[in-house]
PDB file of C-alpha atoms in Angstrom:
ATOM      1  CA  UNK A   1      16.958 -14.269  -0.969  1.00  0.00           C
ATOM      2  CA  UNK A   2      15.459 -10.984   0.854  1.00  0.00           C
ATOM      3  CA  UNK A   3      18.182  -9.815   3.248  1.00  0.00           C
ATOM      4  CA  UNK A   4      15.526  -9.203   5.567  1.00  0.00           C
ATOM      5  CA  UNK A   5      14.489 -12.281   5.624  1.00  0.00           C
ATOM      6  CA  UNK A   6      18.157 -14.178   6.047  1.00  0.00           C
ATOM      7  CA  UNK A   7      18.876 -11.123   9.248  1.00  0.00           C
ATOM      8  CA  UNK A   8      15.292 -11.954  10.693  1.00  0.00           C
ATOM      9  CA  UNK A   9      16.265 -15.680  10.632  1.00  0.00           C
ATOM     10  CA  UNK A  10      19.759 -14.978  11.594  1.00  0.00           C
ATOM     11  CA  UNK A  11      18.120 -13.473  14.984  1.00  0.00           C
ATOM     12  CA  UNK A  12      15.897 -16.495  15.411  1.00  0.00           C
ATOM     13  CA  UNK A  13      18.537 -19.292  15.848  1.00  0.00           C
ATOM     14  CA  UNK A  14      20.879 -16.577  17.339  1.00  0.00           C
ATOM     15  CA  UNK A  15      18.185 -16.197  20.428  1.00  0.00           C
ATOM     16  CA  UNK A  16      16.636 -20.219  20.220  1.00  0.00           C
ATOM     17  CA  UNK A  17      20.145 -21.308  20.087  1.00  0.00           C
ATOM     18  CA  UNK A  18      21.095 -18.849  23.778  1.00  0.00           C
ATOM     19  CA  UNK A  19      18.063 -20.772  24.795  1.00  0.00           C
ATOM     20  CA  UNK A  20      19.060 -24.618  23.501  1.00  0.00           C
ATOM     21  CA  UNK A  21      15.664 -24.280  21.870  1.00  0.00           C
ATOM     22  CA  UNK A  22      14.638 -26.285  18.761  1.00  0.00           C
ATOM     23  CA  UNK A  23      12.266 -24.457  16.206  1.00  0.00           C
ATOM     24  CA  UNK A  24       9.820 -25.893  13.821  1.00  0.00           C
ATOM     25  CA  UNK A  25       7.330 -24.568  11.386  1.00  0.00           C
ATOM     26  CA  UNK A  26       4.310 -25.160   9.585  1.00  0.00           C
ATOM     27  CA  UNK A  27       3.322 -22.978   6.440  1.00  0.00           C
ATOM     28  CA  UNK A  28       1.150 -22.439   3.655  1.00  0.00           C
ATOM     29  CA  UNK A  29       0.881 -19.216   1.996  1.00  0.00           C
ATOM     30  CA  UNK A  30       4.363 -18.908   2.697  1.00  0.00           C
ATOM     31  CA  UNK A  31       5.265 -22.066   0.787  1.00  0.00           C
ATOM     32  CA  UNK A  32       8.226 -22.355   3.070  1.00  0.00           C
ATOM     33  CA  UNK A  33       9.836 -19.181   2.707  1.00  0.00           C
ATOM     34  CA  UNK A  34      10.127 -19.455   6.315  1.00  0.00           C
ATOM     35  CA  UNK A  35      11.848 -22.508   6.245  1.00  0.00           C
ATOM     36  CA  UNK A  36      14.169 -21.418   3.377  1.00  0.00           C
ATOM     37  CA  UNK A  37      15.120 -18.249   5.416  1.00  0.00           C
ATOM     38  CA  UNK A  38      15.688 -20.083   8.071  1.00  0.00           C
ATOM     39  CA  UNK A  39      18.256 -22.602   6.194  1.00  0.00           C
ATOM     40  CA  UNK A  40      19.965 -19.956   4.195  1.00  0.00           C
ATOM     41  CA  UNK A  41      22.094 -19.259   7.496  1.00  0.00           C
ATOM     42  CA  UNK A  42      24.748 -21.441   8.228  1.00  0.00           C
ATOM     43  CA  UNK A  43      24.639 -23.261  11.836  1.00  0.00           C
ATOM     44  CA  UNK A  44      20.606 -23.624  11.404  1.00  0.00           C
ATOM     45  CA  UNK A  45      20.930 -27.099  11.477  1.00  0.00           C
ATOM     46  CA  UNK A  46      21.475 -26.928  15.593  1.00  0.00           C
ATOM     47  CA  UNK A  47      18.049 -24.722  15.629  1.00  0.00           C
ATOM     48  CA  UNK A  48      15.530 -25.336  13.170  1.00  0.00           C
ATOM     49  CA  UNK A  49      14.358 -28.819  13.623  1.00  0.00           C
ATOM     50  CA  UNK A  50      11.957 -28.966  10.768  1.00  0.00           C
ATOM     51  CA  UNK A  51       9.366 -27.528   8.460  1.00  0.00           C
ATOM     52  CA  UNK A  52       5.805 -29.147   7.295  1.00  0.00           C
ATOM     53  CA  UNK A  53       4.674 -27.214   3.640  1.00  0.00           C
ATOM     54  CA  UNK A  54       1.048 -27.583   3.797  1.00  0.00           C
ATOM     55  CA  UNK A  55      -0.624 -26.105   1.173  1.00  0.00           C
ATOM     56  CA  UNK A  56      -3.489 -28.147   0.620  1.00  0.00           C
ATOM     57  CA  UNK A  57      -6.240 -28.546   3.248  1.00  0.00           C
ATOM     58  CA  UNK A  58      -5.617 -32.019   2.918  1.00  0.00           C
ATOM     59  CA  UNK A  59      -1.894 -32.120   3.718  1.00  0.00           C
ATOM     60  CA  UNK A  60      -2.929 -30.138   6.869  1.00  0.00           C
ATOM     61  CA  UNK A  61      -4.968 -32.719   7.893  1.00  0.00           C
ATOM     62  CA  UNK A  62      -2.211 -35.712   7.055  1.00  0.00           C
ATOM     63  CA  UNK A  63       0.959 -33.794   8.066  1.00  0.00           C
ATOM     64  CA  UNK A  64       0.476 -32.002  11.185  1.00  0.00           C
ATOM     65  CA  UNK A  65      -3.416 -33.517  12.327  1.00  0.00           C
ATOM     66  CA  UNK A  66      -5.630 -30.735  12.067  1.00  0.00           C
ATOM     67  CA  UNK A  67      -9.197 -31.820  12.044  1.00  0.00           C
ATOM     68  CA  UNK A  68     -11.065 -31.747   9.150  1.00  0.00           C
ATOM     69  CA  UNK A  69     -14.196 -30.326  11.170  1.00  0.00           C
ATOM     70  CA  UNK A  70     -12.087 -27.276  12.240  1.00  0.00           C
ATOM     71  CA  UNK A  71     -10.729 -26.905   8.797  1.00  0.00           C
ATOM     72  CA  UNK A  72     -14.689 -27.214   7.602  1.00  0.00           C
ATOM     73  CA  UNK A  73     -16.402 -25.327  10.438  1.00  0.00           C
ATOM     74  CA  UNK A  74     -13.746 -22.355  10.016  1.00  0.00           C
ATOM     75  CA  UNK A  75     -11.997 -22.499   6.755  1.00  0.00           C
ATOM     76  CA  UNK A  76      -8.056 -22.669   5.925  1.00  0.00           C
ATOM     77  CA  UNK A  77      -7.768 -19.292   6.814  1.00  0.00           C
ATOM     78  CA  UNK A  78      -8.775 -18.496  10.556  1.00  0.00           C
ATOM     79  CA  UNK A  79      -7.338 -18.419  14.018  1.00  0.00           C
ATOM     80  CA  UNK A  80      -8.557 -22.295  14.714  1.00  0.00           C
ATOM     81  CA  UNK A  81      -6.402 -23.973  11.639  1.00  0.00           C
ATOM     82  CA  UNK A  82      -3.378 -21.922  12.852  1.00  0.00           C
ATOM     83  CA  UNK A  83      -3.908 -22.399  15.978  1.00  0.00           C
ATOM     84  CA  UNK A  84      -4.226 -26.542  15.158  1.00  0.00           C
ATOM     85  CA  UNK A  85      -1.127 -26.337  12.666  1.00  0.00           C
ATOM     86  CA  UNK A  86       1.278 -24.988  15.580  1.00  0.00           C
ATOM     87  CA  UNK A  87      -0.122 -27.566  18.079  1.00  0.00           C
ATOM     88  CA  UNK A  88      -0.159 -30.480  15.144  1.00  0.00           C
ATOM     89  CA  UNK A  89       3.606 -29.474  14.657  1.00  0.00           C
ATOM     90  CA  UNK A  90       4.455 -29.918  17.828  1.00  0.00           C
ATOM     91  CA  UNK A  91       3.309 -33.110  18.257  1.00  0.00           C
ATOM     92  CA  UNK A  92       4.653 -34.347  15.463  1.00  0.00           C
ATOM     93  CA  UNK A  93       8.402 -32.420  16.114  1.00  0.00           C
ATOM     94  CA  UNK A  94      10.922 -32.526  18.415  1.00  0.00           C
ATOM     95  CA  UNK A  95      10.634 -28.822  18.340  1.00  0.00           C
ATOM     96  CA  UNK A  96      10.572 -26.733  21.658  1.00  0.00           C
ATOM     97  CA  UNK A  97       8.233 -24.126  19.613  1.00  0.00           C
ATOM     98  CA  UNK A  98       6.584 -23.128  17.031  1.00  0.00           C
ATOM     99  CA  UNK A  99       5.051 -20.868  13.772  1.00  0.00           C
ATOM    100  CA  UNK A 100       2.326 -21.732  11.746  1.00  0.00           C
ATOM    101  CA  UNK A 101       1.217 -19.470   8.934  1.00  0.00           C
ATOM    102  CA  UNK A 102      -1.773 -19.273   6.433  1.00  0.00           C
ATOM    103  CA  UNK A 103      -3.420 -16.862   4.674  1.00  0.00           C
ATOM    104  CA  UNK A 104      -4.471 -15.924   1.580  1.00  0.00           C
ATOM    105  CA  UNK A 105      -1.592 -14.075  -1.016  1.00  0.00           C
ATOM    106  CA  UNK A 106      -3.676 -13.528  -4.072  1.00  0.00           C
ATOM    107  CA  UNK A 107      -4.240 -12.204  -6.643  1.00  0.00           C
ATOM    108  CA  UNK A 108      -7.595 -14.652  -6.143  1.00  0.00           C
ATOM    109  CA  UNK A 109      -8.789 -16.614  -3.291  1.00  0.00           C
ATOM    110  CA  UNK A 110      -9.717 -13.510  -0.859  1.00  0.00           C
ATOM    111  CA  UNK A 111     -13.472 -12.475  -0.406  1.00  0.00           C
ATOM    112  CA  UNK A 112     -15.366  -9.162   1.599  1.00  0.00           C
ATOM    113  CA  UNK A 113     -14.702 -11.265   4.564  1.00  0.00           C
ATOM    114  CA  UNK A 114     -11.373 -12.772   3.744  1.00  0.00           C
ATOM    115  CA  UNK A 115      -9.793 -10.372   1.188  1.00  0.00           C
ATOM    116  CA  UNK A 116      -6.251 -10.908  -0.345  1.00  0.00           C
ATOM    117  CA  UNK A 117      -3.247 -10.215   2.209  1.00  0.00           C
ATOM    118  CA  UNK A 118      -5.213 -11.736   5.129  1.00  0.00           C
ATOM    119  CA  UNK A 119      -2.902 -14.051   6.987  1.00  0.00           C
ATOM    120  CA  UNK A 120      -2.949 -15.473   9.997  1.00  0.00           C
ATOM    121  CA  UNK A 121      -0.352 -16.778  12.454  1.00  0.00           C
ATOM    122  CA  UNK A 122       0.004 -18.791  15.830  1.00  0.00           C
ATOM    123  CA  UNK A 123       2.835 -19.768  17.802  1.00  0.00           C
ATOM    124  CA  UNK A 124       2.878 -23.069  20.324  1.00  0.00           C
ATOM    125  CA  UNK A 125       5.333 -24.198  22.822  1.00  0.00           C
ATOM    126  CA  UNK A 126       5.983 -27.882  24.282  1.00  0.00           C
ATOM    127  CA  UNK A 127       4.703 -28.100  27.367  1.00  0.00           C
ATOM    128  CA  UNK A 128       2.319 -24.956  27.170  1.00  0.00           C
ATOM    129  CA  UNK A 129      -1.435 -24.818  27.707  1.00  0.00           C
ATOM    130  CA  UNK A 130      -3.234 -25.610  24.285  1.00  0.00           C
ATOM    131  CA  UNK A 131      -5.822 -24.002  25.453  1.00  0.00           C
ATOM    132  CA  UNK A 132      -4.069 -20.597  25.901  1.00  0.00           C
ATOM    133  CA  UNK A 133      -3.748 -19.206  22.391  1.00  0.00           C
ATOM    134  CA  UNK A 134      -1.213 -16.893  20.560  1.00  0.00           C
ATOM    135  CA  UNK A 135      -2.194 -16.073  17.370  1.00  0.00           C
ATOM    136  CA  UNK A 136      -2.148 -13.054  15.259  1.00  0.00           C
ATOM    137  CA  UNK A 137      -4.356 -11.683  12.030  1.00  0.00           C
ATOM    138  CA  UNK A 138      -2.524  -9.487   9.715  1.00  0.00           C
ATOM    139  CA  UNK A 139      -4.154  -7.339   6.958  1.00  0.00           C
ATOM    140  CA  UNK A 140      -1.332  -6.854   4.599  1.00  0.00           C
ATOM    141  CA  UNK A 141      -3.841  -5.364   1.558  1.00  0.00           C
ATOM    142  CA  UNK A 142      -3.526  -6.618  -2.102  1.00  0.00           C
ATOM    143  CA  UNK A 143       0.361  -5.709  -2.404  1.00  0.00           C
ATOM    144  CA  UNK A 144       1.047  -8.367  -4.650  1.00  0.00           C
ATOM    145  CA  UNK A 145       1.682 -12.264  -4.054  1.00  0.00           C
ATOM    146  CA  UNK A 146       5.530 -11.951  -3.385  1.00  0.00           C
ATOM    147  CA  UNK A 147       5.104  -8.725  -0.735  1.00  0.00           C
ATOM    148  CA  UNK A 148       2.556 -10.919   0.563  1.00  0.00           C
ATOM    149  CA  UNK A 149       4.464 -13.930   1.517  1.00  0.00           C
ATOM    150  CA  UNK A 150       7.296 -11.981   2.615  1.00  0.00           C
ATOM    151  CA  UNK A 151       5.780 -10.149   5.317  1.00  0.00           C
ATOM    152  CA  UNK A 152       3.949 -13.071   6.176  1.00  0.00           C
ATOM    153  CA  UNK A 153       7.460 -14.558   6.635  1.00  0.00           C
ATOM    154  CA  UNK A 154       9.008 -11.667   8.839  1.00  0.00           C
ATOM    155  CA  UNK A 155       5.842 -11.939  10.593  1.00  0.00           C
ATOM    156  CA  UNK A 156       6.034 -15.686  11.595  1.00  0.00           C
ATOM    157  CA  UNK A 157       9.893 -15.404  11.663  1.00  0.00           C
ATOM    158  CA  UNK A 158       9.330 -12.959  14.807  1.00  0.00           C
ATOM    159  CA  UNK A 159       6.679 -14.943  16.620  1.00  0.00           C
ATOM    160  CA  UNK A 160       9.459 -17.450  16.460  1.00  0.00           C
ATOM    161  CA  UNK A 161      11.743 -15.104  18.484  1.00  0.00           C
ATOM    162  CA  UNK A 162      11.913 -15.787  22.758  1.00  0.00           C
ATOM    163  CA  UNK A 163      10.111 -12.394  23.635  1.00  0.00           C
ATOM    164  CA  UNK A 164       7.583 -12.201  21.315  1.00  0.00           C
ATOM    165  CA  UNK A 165       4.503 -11.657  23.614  1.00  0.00           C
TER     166      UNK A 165
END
């Protein structure tokens, strides 16, 4: 696995773990490369509570809850789905935060609007206000499916970290 991937993780339970705080995910570009990161350091086990692969628009909807309508009104890839995967993994965790991820990592799916590399991110807490939302859009350009996914996952690997915004 990408070493900076395994040190990026390696900080995440290091600073959840100072904080006794559980961490879950929810991916699907990344096709739980977050999750694996995560696992590949010993001691996660007191950290990361759990990780939902949802690929599919459907296993969004069955795994974590997120609406269909929000999936339909704005599409897999926007700022509302991510936004409804964090919260939907939350509820359905025992996490005290967490990442979701999804995007599009080529070399098809993109369009002028949504071109390959864009991937978007949000982070929830238990107990915060759904209605304040941290999210984040990323443009990574057409650098290949694997570059893709692993920025993605240094990306949502940092949201995960205690002072990220």
């Amino acid at each position: 696995m990408d070493p900076d991937l395994i040190a990026a993780a390696a900080r995440v339970l290091d600073a959840n773990r100072a904080l006794g705080r559980m961490v879950a995910v929810a991916e699907s570009c990344t096709g739980g490369l977050v999750a694996a990161a995560l696992t590949e350091v010993p001691g996660s086990s007191d950290v990361f509570e759990r990780g939902y692969v949802t690929y599919s628009n459907e296993a969004k909807m069955e795994a974590i809850g997120v609406s269909r309508d929000i999936v339909e009104t704005f599409g897999a890839v926007s700022v509302a789905v991510a936004w409804a995967m964090a919260q939907g993994t939350i509820r359905h965790s025992h996490a005290d935060i967490a990442v979701a991820v999804t995007g599009i990592a080529g070399p098809g799916g993109g369009s002028a609007k949504k071109p390959v590399g864009t991937v978007v991110f949000a982070r929830a807490m238990r107990g915060g206000d759904p209605d304040i939302v941290v999210a984040d859009i990323r443009h990574f350009g057409d650098v290949g499916r694997s570059e893709i996914r692993r920025q993605a996952a240094l990306v949502a690997l940092d949201l995960l970290m205690p002072e990220t915004r």
